[in-house]
CSV table of C-alpha atoms in Angstrom, one decimal:
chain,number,residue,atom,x,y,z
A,1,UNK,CA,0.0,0.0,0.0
A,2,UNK,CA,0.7,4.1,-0.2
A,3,UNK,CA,1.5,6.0,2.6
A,4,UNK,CA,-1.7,8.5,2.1
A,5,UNK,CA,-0.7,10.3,5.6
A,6,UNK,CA,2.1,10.6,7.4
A,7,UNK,CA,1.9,14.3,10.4
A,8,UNK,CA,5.2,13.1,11.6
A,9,UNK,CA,6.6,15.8,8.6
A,10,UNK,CA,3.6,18.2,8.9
A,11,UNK,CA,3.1,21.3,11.5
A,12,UNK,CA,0.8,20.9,14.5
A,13,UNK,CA,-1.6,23.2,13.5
A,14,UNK,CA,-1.6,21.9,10.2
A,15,UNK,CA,-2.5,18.4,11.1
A,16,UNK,CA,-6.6,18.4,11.9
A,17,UNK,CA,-7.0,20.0,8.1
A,18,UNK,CA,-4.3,17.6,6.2
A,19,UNK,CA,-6.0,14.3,8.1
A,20,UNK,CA,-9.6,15.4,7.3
A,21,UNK,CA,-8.6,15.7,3.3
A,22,UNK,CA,-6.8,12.5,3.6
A,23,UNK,CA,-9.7,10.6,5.1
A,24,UNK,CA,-12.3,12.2,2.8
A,25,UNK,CA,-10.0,11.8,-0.4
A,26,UNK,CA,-9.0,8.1,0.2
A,27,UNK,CA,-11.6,6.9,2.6
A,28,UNK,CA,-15.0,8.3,3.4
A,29,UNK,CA,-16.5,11.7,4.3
A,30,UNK,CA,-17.1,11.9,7.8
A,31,UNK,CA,-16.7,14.8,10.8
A,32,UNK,CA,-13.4,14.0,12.4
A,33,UNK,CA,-13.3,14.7,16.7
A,34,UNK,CA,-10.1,14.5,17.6
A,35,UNK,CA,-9.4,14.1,21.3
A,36,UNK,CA,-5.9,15.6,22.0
A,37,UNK,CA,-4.8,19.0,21.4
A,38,UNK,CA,-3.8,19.8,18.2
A,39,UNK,CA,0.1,19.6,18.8
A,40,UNK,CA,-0.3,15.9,20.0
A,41,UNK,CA,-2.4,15.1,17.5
A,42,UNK,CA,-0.4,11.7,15.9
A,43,UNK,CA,-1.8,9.9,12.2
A,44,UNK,CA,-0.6,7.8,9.8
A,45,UNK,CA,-2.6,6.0,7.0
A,46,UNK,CA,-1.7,3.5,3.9
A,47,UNK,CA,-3.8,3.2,1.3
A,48,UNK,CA,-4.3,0.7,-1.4
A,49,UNK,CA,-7.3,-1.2,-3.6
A,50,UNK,CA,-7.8,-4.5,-5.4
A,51,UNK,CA,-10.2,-3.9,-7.8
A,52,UNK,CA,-13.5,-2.5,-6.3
A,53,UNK,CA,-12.2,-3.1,-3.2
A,54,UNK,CA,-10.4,-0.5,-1.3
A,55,UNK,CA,-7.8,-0.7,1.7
A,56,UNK,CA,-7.1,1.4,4.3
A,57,UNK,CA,-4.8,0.9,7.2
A,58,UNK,CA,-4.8,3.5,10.0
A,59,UNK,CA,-2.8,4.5,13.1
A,60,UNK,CA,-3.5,7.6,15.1
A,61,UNK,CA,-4.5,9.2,18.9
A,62,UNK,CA,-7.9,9.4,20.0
A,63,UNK,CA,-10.6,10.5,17.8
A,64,UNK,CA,-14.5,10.1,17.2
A,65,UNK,CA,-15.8,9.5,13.8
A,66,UNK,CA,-19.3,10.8,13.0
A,67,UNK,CA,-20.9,9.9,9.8
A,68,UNK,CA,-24.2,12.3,9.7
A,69,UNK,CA,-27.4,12.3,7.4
A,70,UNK,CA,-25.6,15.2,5.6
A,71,UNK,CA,-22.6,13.1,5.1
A,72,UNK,CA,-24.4,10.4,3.7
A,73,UNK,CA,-26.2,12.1,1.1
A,74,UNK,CA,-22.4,13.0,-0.4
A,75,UNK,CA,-21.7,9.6,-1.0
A,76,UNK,CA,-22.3,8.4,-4.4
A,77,UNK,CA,-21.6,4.8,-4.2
A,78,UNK,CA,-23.5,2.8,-1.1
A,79,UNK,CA,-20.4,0.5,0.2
A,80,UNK,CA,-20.1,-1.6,3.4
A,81,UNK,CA,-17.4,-1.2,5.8
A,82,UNK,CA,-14.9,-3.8,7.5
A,83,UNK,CA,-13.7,-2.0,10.2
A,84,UNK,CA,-10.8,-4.8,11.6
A,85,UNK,CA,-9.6,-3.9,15.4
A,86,UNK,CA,-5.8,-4.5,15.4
A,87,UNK,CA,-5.4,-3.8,18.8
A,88,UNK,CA,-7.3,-1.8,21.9
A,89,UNK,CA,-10.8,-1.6,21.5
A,90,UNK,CA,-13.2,0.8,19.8
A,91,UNK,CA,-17.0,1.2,19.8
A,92,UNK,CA,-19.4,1.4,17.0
A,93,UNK,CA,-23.0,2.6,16.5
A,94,UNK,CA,-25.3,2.2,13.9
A,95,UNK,CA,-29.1,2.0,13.1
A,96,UNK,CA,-29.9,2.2,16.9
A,97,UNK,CA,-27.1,-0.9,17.5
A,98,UNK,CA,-23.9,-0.3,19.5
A,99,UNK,CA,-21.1,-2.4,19.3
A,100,UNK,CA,-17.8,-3.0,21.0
A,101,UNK,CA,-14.8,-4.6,19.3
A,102,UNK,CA,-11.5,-5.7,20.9
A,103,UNK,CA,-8.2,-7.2,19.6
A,104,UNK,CA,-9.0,-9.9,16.7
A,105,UNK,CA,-12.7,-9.0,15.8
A,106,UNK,CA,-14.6,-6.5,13.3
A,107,UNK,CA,-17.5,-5.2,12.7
A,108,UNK,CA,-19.3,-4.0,9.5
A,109,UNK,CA,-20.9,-0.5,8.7
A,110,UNK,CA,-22.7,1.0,5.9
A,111,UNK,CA,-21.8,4.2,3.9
A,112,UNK,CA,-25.2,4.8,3.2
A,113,UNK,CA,-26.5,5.4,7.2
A,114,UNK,CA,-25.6,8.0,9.6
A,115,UNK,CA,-22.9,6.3,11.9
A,116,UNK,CA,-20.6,6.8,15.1
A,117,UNK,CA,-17.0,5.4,15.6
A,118,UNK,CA,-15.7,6.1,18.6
A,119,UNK,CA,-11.1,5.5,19.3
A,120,UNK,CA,-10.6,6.9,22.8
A,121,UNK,CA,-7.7,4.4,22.8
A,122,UNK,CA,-6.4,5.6,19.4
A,123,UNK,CA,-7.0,4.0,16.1
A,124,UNK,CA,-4.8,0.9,15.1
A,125,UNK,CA,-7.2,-0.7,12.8
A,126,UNK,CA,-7.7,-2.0,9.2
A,127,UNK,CA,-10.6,-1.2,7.1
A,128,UNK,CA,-11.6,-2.6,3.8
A,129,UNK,CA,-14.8,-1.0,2.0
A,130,UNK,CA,-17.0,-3.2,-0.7
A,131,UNK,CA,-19.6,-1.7,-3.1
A,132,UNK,CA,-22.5,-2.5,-1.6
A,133,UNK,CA,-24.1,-3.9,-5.4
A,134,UNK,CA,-20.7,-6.4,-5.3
A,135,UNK,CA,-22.6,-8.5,-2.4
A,136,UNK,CA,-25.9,-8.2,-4.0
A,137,UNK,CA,-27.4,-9.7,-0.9
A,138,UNK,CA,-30.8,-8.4,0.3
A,139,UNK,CA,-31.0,-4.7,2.5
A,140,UNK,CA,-32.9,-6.1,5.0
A,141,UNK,CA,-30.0,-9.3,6.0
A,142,UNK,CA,-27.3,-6.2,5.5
A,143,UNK,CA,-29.1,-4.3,7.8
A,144,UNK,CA,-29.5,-6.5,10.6
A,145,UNK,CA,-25.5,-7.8,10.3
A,146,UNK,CA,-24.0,-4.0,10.6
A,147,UNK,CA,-22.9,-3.1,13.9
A,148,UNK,CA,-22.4,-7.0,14.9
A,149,UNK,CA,-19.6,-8.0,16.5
A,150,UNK,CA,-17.3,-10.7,14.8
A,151,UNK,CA,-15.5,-12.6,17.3
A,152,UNK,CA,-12.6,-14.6,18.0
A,153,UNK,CA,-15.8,-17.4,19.0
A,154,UNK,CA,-16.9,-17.6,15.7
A,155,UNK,CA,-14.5,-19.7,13.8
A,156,UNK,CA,-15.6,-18.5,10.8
A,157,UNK,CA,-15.7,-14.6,11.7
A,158,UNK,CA,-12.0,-16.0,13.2
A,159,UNK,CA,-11.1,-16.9,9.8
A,160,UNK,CA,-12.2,-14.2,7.8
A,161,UNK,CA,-10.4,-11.4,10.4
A,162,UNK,CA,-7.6,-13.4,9.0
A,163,UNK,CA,-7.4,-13.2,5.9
A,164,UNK,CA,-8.8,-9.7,5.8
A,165,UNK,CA,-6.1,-8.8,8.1
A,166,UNK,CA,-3.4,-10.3,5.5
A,167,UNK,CA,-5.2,-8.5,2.4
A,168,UNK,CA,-4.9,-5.3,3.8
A,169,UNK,CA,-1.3,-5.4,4.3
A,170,UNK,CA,0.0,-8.0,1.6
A,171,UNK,CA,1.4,-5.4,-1.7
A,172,UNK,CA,1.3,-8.7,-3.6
A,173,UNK,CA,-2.1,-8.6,-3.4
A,174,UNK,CA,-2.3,-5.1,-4.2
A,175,UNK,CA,-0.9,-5.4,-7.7
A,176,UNK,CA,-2.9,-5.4,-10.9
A,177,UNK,CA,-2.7,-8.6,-12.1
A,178,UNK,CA,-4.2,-10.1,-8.4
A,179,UNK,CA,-7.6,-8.7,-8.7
A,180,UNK,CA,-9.1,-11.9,-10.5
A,181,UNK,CA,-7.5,-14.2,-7.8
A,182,UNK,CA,-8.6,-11.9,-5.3
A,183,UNK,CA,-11.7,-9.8,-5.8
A,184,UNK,CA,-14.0,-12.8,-7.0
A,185,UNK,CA,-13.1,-14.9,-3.4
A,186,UNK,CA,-12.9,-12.2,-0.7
A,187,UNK,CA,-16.5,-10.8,-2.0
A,188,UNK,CA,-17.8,-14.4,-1.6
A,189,UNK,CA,-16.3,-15.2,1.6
A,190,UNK,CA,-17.7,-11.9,3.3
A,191,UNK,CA,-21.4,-13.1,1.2
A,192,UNK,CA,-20.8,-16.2,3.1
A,193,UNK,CA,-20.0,-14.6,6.7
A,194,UNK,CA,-23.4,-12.5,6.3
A,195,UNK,CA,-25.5,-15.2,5.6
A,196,UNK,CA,-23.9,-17.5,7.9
A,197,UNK,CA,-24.5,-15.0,10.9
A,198,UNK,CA,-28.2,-15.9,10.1
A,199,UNK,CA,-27.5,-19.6,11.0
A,200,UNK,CA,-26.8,-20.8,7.8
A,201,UNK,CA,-23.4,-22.0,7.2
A,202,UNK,CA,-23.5,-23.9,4.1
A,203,UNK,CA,-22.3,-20.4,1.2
A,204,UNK,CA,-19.4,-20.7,3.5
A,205,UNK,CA,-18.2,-24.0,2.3
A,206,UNK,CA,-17.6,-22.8,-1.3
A,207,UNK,CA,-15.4,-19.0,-0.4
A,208,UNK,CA,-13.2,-21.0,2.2
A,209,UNK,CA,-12.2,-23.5,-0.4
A,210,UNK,CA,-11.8,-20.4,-2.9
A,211,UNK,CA,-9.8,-18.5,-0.2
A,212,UNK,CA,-7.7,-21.2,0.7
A,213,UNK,CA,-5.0,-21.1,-1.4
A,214,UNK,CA,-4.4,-17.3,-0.5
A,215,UNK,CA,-4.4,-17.9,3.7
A,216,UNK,CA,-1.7,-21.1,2.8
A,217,UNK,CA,0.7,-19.1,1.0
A,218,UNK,CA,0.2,-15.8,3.5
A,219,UNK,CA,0.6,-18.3,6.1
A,220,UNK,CA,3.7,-19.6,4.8
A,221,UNK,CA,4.8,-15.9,4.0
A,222,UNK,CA,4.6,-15.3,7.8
A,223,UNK,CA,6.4,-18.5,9.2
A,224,UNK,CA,9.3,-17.9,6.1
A,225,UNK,CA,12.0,-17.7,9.2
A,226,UNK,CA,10.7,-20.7,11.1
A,227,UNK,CA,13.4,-23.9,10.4
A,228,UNK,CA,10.3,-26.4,11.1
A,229,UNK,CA,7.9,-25.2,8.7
A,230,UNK,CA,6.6,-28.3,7.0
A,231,UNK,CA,3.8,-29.2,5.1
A,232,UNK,CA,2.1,-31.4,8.0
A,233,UNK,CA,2.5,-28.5,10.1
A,234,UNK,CA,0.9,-25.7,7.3
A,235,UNK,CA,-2.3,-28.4,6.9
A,236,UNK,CA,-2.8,-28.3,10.1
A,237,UNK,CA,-2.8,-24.8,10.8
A,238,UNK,CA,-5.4,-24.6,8.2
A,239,UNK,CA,-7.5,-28.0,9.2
A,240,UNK,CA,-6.8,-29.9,6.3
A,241,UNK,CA,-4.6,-33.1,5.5
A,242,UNK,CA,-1.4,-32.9,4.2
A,243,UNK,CA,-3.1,-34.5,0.8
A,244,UNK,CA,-5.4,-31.5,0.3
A,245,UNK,CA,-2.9,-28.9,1.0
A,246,UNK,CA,-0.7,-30.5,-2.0
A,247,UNK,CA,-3.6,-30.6,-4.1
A,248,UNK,CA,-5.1,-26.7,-3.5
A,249,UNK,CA,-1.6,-25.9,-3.7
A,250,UNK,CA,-0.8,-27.6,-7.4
A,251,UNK,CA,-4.5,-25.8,-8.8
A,252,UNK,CA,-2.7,-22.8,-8.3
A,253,UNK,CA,0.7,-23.4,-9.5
A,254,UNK,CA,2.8,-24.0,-7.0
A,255,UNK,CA,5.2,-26.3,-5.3
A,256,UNK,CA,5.4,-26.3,-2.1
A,257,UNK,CA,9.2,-26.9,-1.7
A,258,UNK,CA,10.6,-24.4,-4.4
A,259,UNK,CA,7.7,-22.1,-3.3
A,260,UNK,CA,9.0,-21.7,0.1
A,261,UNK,CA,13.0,-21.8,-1.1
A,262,UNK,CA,12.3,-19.4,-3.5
A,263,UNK,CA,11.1,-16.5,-1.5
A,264,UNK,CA,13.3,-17.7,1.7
A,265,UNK,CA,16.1,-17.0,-0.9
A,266,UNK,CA,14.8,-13.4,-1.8
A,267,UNK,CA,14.6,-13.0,1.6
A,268,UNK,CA,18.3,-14.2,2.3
A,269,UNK,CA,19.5,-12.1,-0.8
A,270,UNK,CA,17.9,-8.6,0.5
A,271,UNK,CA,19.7,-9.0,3.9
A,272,UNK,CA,23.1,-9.9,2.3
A,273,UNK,CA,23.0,-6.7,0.3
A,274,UNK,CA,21.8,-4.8,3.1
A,275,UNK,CA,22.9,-3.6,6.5
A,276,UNK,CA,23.1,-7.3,7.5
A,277,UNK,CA,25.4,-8.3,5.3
A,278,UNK,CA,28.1,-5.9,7.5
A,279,UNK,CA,27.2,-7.1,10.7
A,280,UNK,CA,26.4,-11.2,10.5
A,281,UNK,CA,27.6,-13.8,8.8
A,282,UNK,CA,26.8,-15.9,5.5
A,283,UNK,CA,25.8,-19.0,7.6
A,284,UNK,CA,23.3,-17.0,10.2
A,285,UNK,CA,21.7,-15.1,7.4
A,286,UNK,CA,21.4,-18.3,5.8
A,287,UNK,CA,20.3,-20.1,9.3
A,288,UNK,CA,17.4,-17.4,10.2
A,289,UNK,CA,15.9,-17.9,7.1
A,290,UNK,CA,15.6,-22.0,7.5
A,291,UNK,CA,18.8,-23.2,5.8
A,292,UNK,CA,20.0,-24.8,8.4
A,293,UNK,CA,23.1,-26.4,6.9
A,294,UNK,CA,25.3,-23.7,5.2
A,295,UNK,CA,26.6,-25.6,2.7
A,296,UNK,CA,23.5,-26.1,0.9
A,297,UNK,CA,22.6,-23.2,1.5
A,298,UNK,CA,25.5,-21.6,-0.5
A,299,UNK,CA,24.9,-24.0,-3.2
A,300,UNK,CA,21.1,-23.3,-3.3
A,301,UNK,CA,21.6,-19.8,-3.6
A,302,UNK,CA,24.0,-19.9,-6.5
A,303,UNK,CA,22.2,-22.2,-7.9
A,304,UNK,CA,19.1,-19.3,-8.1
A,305,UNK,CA,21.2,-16.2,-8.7
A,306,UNK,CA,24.7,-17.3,-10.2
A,307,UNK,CA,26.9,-16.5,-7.5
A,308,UNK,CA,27.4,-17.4,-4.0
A,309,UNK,CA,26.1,-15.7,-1.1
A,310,UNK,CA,29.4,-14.5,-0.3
A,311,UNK,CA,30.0,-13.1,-3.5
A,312,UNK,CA,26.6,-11.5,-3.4
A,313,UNK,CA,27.4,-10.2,0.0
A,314,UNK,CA,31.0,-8.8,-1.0
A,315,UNK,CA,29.1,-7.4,-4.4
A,316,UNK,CA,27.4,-5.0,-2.4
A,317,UNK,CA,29.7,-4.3,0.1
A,318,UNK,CA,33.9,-3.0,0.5
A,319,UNK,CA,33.9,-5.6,3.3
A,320,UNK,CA,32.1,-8.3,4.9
A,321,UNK,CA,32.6,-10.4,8.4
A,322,UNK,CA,34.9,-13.0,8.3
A,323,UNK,CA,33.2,-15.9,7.5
């Protein structure tokens, strides 16, 4: 994603006026409260979209949001609001409901009714904001879903705060040529929350089989460091047998093993040319990425990039540690 905000650079008296036009431009309209003065007055704000869906992820001191009736009647495009609590705890109200939502859950508004979000903690949150036509589900079943909390109970609402989580901050994700794998799958697994909050779980089955293939390959993105990532341990992270994960995994392209080499490799390579590469050696680079034996680590990695991770080290640097 874009940094859209940043007031670390921007004057203290400046900073009310720069966060409203960043929040209106990138976000939504609404009447911002902020809670400190202005001179402690802290934001920051990435940005980014996948198709019709757009991404925000926010950081800032206290502050209420108010979205009135005049508000509303700016907004062109009815949309429905994931607002994903990171961490603290905020407090949301909408069509007479109120809602509190801690660490690990979110809630959903709509653009088109007058609504109250309330950080007296701060905002460390993630939202994500859907056409409301993309559901195509009916007003009434949107309606009574808004203002709901989604816990960390629900292993479904558990699941989806996942994966949401991951699309807001993943740039691979972000790019162009990842809205079909994306778009299509997210919009069915948050059809499939809705309806399921109704009692009927069965639409889920379809967008967590969609989904899948994305939360195994963020998962793996996460653990890249960990020396006993395995594929018996990746299926059951995700409740599935190590047969499945192989199969979801070969629909989409991918090998498991050179899948997980290949970007613990990228990962080796941007450390060796960086600060890193001055102040540790070959071998731990090598070890805190997984490749535990440094001889085949060197090997693999010349293998990739047509030198050995020394060389690439010493390419980029007038002297490295003694290895």
């Amino acid at each position: 994603m874009s940094p859209a905000l940043d007031t670390t650079s921007i004057r203290p008296q400046d900073r009310e006026e720069v966060i409203r036009d960043a929040v209106w431009g990138s976000v939504v309209v609404v009447d911002i409260d902020h809670r400190p003065p202005a001179g402690e007055i802290r934001a920051r704000m990435d940005v980014g979209s996948v198709g019709p869906l757009r991404v925000c992820s926010a950081r800032s001191t206290a502050v209420r949001l108010r979205r009135t009736e005049r508000l509303v009647r700016k907004d062109e495009e009815p949309s429905l609001f994931l607002s994903l609590q990171v961490t603290g705890t905020s407090i949301g109200v909408q069509n007479g409901r109120e809602c509190v939502v801690g660490p690990g859950e979110f809630a959903m508004l709509r653009s088109d009714a007058p609504y109250t979000l309330l950080f007296d903690q701060g905002i460390d949150h993630h939202f994500l904001r859907l056409p409301l036509a993309a559901l195509a589900l009916p007003d009434r079943l949107l309606r009574d879903t808004t203002t709901v909390t989604f816990g960390a109970g629900n292993p479904l609402a558990r699941l989806a705060y996942t994966y949401f989580s991951q699309l807001a901050v993943s740039e691979e994700l972000h790019r162009d040529d990842a809205d079909e794998a994306v778009v299509a799958p997210t919009i069915e697994l948050l059809r499939a929350l809705l309806v399921s909050q109704h009692g009927d779980a069965g639409p889920a089955k379809g967008p967590l089989e969609a989904t899948l293939s994305l939360r195994i390959t963020q998962y793996i993105r996460e653990h890249l460091a960990d020396p006993d990532l395995s594929a018996a341990r990746i299926a059951a992270a995700h409740g599935i047998s190590v047969r499945h994960l192989y199969a979801v995994l070969s629909r989409a392209g991918i090998s498991l093993g050179d899948w997980i080499r290949a970007r613990r490799l990228d990962a080796c390579k941007r450390e060796l040319a960086g600060p890193a590469g001055r102040s540790r050696t070959v071998a731990a680079i090598g070890r805190s990425w997984g490749f535990m034996n440094a001889t085949h680590f060197s090997r693999v990695f010349k293998d990739a990039y047509g030198v050995p991770p020394r060389g690439w080290r010493d390419r980029h640097h007038a002297r490295g540690p003694h290895d």
